[in-house]
mmCIF file of C-alpha atoms and ligand atoms in Angstrom:
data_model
loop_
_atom_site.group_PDB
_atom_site.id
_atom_site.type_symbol
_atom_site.label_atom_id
_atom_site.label_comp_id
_atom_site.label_asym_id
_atom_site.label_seq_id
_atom_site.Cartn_x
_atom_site.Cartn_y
_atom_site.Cartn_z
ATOM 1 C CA UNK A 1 -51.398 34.166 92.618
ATOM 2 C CA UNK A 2 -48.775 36.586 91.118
ATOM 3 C CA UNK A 3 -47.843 37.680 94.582
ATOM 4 C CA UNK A 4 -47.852 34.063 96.096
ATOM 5 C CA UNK A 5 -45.072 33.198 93.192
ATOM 6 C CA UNK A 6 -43.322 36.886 93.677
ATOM 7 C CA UNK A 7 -43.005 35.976 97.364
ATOM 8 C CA UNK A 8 -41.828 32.395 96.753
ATOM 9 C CA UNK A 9 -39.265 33.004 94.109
ATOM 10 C CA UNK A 10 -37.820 35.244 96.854
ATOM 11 C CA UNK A 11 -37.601 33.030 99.294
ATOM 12 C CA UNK A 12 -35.631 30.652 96.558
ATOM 13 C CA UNK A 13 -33.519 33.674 95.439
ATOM 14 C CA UNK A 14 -32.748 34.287 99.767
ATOM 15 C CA UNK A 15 -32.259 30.370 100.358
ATOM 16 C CA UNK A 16 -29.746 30.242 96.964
ATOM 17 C CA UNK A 17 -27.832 33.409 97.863
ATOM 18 C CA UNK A 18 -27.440 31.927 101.652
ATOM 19 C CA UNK A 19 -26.175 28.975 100.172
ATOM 20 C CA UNK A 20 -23.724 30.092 97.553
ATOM 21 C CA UNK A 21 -22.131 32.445 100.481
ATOM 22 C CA UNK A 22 -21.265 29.174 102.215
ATOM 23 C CA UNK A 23 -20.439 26.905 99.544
ATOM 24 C CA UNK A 24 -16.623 26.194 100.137
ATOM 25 C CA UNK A 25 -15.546 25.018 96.900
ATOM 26 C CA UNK A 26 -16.751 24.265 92.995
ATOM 27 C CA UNK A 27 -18.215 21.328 93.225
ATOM 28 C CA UNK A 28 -20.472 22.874 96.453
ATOM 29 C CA UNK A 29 -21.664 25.421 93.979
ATOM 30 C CA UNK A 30 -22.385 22.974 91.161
ATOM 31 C CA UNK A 31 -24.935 20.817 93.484
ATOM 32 C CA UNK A 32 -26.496 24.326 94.404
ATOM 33 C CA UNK A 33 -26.914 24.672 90.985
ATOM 34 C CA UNK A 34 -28.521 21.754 90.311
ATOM 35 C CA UNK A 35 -30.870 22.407 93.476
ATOM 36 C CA UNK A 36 -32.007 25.278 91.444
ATOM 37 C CA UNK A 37 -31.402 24.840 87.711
ATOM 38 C CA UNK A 38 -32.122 20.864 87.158
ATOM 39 C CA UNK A 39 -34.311 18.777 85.809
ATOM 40 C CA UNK A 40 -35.976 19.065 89.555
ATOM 41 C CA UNK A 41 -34.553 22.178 90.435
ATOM 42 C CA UNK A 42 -36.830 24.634 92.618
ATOM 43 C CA UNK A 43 -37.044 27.423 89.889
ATOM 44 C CA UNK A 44 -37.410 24.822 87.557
ATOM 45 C CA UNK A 45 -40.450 23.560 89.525
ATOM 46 C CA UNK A 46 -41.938 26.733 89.251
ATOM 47 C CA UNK A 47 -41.698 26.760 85.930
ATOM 48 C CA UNK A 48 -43.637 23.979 85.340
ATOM 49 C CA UNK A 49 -46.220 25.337 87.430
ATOM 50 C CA UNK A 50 -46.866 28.035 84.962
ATOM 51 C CA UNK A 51 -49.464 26.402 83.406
ATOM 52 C CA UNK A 52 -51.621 26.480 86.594
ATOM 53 C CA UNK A 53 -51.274 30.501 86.175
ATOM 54 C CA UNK A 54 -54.101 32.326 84.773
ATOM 55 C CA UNK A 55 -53.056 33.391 81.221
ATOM 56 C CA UNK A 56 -52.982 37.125 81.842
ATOM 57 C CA UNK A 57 -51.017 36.750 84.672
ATOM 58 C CA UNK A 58 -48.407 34.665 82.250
ATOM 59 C CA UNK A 59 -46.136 37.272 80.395
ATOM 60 C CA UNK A 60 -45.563 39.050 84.069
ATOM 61 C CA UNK A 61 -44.897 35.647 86.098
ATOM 62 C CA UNK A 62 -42.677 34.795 83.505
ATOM 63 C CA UNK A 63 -40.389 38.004 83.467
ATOM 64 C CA UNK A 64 -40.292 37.086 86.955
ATOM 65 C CA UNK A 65 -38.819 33.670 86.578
ATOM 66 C CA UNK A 66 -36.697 34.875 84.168
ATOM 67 C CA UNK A 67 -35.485 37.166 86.162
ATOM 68 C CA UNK A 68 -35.059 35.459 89.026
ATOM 69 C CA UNK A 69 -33.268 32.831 87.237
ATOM 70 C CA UNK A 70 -31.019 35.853 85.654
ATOM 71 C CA UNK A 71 -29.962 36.853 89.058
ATOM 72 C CA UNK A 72 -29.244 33.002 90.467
ATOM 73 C CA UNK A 73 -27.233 32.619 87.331
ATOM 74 C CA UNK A 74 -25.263 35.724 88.118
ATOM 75 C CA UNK A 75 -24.441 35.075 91.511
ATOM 76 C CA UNK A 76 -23.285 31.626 90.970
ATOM 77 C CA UNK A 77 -20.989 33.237 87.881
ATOM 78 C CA UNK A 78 -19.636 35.580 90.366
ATOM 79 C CA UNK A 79 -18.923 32.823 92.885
ATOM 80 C CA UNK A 80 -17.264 30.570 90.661
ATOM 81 C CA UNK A 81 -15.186 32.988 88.841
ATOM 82 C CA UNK A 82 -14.033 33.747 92.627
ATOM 83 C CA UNK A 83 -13.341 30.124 93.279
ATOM 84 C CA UNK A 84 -11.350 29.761 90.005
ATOM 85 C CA UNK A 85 -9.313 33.034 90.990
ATOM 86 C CA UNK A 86 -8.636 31.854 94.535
ATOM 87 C CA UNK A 87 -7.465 28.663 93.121
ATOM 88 C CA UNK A 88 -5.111 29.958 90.301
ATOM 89 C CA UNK A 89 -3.572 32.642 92.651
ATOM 90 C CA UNK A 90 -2.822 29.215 95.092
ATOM 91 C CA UNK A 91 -1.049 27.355 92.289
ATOM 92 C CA UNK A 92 0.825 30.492 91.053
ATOM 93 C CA UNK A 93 1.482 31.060 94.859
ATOM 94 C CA UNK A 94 2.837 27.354 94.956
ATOM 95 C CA UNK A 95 4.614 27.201 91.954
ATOM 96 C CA UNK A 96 6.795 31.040 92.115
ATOM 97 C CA UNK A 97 10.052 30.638 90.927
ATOM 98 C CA UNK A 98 12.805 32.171 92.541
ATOM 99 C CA UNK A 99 15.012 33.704 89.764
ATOM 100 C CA UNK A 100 17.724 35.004 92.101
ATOM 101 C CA UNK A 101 18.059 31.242 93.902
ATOM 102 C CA UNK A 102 21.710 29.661 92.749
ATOM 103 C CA UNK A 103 21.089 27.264 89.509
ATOM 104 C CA UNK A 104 21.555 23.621 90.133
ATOM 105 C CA UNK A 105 24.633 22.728 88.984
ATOM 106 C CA UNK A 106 24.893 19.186 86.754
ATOM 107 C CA UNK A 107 27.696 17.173 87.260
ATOM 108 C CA UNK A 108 29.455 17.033 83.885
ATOM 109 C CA UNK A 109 31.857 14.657 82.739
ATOM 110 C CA UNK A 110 35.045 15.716 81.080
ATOM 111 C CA UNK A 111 38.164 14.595 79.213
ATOM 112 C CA UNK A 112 40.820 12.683 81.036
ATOM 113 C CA UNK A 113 43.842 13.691 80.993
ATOM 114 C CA UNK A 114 45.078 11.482 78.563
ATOM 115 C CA UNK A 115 42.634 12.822 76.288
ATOM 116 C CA UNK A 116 43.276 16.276 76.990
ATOM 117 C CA UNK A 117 47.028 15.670 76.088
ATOM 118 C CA UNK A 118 46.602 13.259 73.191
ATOM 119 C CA UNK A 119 44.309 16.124 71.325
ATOM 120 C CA UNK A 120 47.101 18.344 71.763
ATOM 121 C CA UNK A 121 49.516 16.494 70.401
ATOM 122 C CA UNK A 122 47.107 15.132 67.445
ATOM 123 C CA UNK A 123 46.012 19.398 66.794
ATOM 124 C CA UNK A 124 50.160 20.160 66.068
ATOM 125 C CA UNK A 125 50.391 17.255 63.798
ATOM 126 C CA UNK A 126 47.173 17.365 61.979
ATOM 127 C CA UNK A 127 47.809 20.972 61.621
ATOM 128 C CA UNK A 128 52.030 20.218 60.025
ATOM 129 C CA UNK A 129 49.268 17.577 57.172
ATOM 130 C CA UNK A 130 49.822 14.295 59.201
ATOM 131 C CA UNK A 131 46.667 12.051 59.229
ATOM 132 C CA UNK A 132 45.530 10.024 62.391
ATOM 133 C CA UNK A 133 45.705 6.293 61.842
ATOM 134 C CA UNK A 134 45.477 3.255 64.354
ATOM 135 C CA UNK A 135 46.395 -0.153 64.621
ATOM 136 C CA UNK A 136 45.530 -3.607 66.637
ATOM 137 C CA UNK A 137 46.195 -3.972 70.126
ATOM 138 C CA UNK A 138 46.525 -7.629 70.019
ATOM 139 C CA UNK A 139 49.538 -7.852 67.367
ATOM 140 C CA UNK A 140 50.852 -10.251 65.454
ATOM 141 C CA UNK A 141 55.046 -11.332 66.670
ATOM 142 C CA UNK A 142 55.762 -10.725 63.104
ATOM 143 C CA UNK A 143 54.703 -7.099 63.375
ATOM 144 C CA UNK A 144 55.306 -6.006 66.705
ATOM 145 C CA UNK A 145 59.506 -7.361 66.317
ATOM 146 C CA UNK A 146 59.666 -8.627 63.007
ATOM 147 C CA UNK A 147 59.517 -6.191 60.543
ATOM 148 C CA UNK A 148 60.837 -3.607 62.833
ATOM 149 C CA UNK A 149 64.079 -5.367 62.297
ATOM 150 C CA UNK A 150 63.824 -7.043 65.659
ATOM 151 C CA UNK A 151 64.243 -10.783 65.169
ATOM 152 C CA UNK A 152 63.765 -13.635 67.421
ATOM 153 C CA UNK A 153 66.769 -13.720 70.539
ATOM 154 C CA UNK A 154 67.099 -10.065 69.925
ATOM 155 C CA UNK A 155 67.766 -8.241 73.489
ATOM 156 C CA UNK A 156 65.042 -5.972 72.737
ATOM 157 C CA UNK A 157 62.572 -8.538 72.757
ATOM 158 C CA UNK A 158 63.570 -8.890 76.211
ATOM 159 C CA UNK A 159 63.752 -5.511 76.846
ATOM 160 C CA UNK A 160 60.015 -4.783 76.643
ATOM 161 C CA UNK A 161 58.599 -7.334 78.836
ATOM 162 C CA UNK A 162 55.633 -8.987 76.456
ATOM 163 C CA UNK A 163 52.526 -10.584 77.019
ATOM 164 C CA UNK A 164 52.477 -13.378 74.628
ATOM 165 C CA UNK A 165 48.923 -14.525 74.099
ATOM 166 C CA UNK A 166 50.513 -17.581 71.954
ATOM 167 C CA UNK A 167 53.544 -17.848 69.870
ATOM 168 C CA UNK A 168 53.146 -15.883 67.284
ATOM 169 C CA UNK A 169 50.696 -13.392 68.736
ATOM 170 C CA UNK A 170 51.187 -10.676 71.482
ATOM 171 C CA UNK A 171 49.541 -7.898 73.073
ATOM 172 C CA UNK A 172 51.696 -5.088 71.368
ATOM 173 C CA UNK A 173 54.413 -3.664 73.119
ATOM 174 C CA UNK A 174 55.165 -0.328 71.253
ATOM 175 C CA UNK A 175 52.743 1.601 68.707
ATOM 176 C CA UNK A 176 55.742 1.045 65.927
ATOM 177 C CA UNK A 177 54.521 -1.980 64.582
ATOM 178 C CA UNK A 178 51.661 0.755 62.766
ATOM 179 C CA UNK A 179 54.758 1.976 60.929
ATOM 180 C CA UNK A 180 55.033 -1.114 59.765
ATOM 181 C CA UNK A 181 51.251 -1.924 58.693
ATOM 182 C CA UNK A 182 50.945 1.660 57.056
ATOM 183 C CA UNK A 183 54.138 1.048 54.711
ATOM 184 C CA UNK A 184 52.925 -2.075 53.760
ATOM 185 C CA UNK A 185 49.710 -0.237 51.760
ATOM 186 C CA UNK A 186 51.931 1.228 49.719
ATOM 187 C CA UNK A 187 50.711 4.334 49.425
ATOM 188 C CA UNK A 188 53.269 7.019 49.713
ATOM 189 C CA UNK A 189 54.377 9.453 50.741
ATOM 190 C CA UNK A 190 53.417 8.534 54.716
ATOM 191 C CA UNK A 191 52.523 11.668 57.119
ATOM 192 C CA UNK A 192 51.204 9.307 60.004
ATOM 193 C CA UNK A 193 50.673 9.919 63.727
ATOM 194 C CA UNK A 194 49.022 6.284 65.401
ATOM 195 C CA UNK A 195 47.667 6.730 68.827
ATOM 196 C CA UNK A 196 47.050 3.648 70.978
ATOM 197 C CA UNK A 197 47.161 1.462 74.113
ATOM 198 C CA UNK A 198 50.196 -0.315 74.426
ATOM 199 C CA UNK A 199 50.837 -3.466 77.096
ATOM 200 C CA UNK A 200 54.174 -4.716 79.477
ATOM 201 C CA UNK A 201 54.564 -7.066 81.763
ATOM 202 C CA UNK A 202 55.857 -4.425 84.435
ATOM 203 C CA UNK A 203 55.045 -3.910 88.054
ATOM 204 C CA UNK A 204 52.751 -0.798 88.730
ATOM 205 C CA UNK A 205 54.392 1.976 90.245
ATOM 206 C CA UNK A 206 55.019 5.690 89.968
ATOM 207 C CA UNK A 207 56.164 5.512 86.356
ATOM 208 C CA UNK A 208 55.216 2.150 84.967
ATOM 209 C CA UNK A 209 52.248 0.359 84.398
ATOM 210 C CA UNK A 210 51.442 -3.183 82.655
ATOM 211 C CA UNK A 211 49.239 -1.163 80.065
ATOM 212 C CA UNK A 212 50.090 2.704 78.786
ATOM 213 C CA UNK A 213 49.324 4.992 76.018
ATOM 214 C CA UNK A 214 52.476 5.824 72.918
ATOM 215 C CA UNK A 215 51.606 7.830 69.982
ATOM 216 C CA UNK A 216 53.900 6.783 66.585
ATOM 217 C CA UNK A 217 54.853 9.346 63.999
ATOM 218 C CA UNK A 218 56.268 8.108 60.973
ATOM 219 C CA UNK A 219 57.084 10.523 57.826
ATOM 220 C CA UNK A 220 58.002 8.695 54.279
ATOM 221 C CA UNK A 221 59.139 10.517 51.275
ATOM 222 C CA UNK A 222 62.273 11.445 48.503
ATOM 223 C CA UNK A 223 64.663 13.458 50.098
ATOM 224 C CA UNK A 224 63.382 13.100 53.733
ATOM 225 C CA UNK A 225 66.744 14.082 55.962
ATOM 226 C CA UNK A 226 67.533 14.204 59.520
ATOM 227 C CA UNK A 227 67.354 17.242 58.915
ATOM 228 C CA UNK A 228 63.308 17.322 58.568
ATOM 229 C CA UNK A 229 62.990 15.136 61.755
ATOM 230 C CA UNK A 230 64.442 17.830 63.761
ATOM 231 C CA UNK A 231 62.978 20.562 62.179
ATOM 232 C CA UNK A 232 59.877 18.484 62.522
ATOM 233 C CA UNK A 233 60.294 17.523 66.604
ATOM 234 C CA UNK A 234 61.740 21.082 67.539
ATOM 235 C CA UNK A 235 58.549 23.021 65.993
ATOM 236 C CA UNK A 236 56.316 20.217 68.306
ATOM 237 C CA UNK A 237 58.256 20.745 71.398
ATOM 238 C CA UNK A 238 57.774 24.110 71.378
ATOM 239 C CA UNK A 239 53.604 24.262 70.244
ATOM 240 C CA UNK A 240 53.451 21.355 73.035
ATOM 241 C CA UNK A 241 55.600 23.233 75.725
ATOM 242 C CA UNK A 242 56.104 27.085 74.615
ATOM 243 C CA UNK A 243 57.555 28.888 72.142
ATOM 244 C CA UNK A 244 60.904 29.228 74.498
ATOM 245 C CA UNK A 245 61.251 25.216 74.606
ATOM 246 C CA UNK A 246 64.935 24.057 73.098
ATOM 247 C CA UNK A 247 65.623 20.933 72.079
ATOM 248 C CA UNK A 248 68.528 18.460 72.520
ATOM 249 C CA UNK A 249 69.275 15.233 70.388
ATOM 250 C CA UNK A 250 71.266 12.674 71.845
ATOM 251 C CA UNK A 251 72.288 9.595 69.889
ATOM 252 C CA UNK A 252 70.653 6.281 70.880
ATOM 253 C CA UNK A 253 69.830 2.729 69.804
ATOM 254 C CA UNK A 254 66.485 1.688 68.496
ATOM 255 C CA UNK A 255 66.617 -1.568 65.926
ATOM 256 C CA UNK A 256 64.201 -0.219 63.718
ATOM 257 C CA UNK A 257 66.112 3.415 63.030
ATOM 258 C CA UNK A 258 69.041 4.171 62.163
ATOM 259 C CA UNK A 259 70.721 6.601 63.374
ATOM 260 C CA UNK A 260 68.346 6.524 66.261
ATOM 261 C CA UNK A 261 68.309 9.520 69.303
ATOM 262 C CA UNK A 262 66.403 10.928 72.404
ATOM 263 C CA UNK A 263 65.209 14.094 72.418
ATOM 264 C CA UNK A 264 65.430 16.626 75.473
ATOM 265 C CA UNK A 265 62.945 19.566 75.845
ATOM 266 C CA UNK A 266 64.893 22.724 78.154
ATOM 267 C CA UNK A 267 62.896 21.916 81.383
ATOM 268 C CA UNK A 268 59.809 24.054 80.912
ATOM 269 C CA UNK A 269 59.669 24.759 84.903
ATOM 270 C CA UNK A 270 62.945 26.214 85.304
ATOM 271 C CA UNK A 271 64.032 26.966 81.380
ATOM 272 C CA UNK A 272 67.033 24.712 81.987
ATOM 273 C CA UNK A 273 68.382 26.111 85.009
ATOM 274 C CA UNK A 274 67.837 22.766 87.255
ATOM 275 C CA UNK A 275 65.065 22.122 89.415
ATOM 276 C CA UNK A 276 63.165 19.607 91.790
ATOM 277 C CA UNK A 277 60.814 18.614 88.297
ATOM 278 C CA UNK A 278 63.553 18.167 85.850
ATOM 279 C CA UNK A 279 65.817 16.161 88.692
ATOM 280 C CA UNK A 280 68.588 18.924 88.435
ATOM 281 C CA UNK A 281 69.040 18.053 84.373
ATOM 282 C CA UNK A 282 67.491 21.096 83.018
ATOM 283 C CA UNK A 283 66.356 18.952 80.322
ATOM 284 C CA UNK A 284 63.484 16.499 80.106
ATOM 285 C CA UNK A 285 63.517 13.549 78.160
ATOM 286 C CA UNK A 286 60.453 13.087 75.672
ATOM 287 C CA UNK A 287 60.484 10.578 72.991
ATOM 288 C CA UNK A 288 62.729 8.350 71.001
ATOM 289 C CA UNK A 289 63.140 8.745 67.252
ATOM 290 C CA UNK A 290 65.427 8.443 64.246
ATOM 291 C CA UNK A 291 65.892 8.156 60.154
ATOM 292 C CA UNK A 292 63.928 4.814 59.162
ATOM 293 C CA UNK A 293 66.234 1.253 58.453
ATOM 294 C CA UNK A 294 66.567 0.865 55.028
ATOM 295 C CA UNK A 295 66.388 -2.695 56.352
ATOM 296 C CA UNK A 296 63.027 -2.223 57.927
ATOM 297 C CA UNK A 297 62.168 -0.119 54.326
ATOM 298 C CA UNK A 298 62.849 -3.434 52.487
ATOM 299 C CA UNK A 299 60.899 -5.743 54.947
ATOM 300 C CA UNK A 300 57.984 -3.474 53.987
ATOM 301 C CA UNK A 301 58.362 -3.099 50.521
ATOM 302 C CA UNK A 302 59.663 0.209 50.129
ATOM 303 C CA UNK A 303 63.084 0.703 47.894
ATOM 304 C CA UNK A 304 65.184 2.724 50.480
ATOM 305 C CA UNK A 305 67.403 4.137 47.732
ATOM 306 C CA UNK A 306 64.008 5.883 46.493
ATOM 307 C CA UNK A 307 62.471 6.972 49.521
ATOM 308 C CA UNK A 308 63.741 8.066 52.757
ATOM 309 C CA UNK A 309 62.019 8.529 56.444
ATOM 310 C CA UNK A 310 62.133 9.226 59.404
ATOM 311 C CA UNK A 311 59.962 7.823 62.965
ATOM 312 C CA UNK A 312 59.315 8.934 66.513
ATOM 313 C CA UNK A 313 57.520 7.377 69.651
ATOM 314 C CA UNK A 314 56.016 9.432 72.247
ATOM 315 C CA UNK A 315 54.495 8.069 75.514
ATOM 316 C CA UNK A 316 51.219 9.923 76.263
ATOM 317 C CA UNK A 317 51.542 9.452 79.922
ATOM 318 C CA UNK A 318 55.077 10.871 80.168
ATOM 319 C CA UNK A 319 53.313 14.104 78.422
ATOM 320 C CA UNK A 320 50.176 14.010 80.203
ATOM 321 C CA UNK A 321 52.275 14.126 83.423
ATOM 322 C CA UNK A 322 54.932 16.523 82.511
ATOM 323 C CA UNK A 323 51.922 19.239 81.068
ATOM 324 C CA UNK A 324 50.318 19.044 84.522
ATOM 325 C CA UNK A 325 53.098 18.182 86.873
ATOM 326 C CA UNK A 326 51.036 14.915 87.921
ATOM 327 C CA UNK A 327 53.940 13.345 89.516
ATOM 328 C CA UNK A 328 52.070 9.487 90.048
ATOM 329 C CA UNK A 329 51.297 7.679 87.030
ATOM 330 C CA UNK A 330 48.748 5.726 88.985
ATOM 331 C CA UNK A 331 46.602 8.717 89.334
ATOM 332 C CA UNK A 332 45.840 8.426 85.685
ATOM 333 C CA UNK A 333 44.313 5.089 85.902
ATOM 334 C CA UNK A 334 42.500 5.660 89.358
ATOM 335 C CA UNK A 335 39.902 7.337 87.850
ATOM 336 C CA UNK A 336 39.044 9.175 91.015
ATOM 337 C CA UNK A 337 37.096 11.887 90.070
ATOM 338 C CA UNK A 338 38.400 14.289 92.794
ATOM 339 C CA UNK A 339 41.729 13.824 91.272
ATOM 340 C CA UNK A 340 40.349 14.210 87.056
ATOM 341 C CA UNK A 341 37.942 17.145 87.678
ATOM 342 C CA UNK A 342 40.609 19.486 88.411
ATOM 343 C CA UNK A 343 41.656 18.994 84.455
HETATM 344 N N1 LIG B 401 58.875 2.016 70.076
HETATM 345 C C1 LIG B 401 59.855 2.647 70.943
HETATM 346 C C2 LIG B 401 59.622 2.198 72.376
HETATM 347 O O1 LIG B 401 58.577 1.732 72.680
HETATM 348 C C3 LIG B 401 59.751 4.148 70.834
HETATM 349 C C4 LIG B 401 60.266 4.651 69.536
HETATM 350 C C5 LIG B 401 61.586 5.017 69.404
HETATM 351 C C6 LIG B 401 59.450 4.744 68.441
HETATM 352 C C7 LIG B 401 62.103 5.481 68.213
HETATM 353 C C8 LIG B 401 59.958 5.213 67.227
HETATM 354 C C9 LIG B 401 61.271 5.582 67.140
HETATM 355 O O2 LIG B 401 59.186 5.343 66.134
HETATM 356 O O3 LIG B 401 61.758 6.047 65.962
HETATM 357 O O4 LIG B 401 60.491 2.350 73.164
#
């Protein structure tokens, strides 16, 4: 009896071992175990035919299941943990990362030109205690003209081509009319600079466009000279174009300053000598300015026997262009990313 078990155990043991040596994958060695280990598994059969075994016989027969089942268990283990090896080497394998490949590179957005320029000027400002203020786009008549002494059938109305949206309201023309809206708080003194979009009825071409960028400075205090204005302008010129940049005023006519003047920077490409990119000149033109109307100062509320001031206007383009030798306005507004990324 003992030897008739001894002999068929083997011949499980043999079959199982063939099997497991062929099974191809997990799920192959899970049905083998089942053949062997389940509910109606061979071995298990045999252990249900213990009872049939003379009771003397018992304790050996059953070492010899148990062993038998010790050794299945083993081999299976072994085979498995081979599977499970094979497989994670074939996913490391598949996923190896290549540390010295090139990254991918992300495109990235950056600041426009505009922006780049505009930050500038707003850093030297903020840093002489001016504070950042803005204004509507769509302006009131009264505003944009008005109360910067520029009354109805005055040339300058003509001057700067305006979209009228109805009679009394326009798209503004100029940034100035914030000079006028920050006055009127009353709080003083004024250090203001007032970036924004302003709008013309012009033709598009290399220097004009119907809608363009000014930034407004306007200063407000006792004793403000003109003086302070070009003490004020020179130290910008030369933190926006170089610490070699010289200045020129020459007298001009705005209706909301008086006296009123250009200012020159020394061409920055040449130092003043003349070239291609200052036309010759040596000097560049970069923004109008001037000592505020007393006129203006009354319109607004402000006593101009007490307080004195002085404004400027700067177009952002004319700065963004100059600072990168862009020599198309139209490029700005393209938006052609070949053209922006090299900023
Ligand atoms: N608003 C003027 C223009 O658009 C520019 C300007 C000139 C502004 C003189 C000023 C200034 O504040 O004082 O042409």
């Amino acid at each position: 009896m003992t030897e008739t078990i001894r002999a068929k155990l083997r011949e499980i043991l043999d079959d199982a071992g063939k099997k497991l040596d062929s099974a191809g994958d997990l799920d192959a060695l899970n049905s083998i175990r089942v053949n062997i280990l389940g509910k109606k598994g061979r071995l298990t059969e045999v252990l249900k035919g213990m009872k049939d075994v003379a009771p003397e016989d018992r304790p050996a027969v059953g070492q010899m299941v148990n062993e038998a089942r010790a050794s299945f268990e083993k081999i299976l283990e072994e085979r498995k943990n081979a599977f499970e090896k094979k497989a994670l080497e074939a996913k490391l394998a598949h996923e190896v990362i290549d540390v010295t490949l090139p990254a991918n590179s992300n495109a990235m957005g950056h600041s426009h030109p505009n922006t780049i320029a505009l930050e500038e000027v707003e850093r030297i400002f903020i840093g002489m205690g001016y504070e950042v203020v803005e204004g509507p786009e769509i302006e009131y008549d009264e505003y944009n003209f008005e109360k910067l002494n520029i009354p109805a059938n005055h040339p300058a109305k003509d001057e700067q081509d305006t979209f009228y949206i109805n009679k009394e309201i326009v798209l503004r023309t100029q940034t100035s009319p914030c000079q006028a809206r920050e006055m009127e708080k009353g709080k003083l003194p004024i250090r203001m600079l007032a970036p924004g979009r302003v709008f013309r009825s012009d033709e598009v071409d290399a220097t004009h466009s119907p809608s363009f960028h000014q930034i407004e400075g306007l200063v407000v205090d006792k004793n403000i000279t003109f003086a302070d204005l070009k003490g004020t302008l020179e130290q910008f010129a030369r933190e926006l174009f170089g610490p070699n940049t010289k200045t020129k005023f020459r007298p001009h006519h705005f209706p909301f300053t008086e006296p009123s003047a250009e200012m020159d920077v020394s061409c920055f490409k040449c130092g003043g000598k003349g070239c291609r990119f200052c036309k010759g000149e040596g000097w560049i033109e970069i923004l109008g300015c001037g000592m505020v109307h007393p006129h203006v100062f009354e319109m607004c509320g402000i006593d101009p026997d007490e307080y004195k001031g002085f404004a400027f206007g700067v177009g952002l383009e004319r700065i963004a262009l100059l600072k990168y030798e862009i020599d198309d306005m139209r490029l700005l507004y393209e938006n052609d990313i070949r053209f922006l990324s090299q900023f």
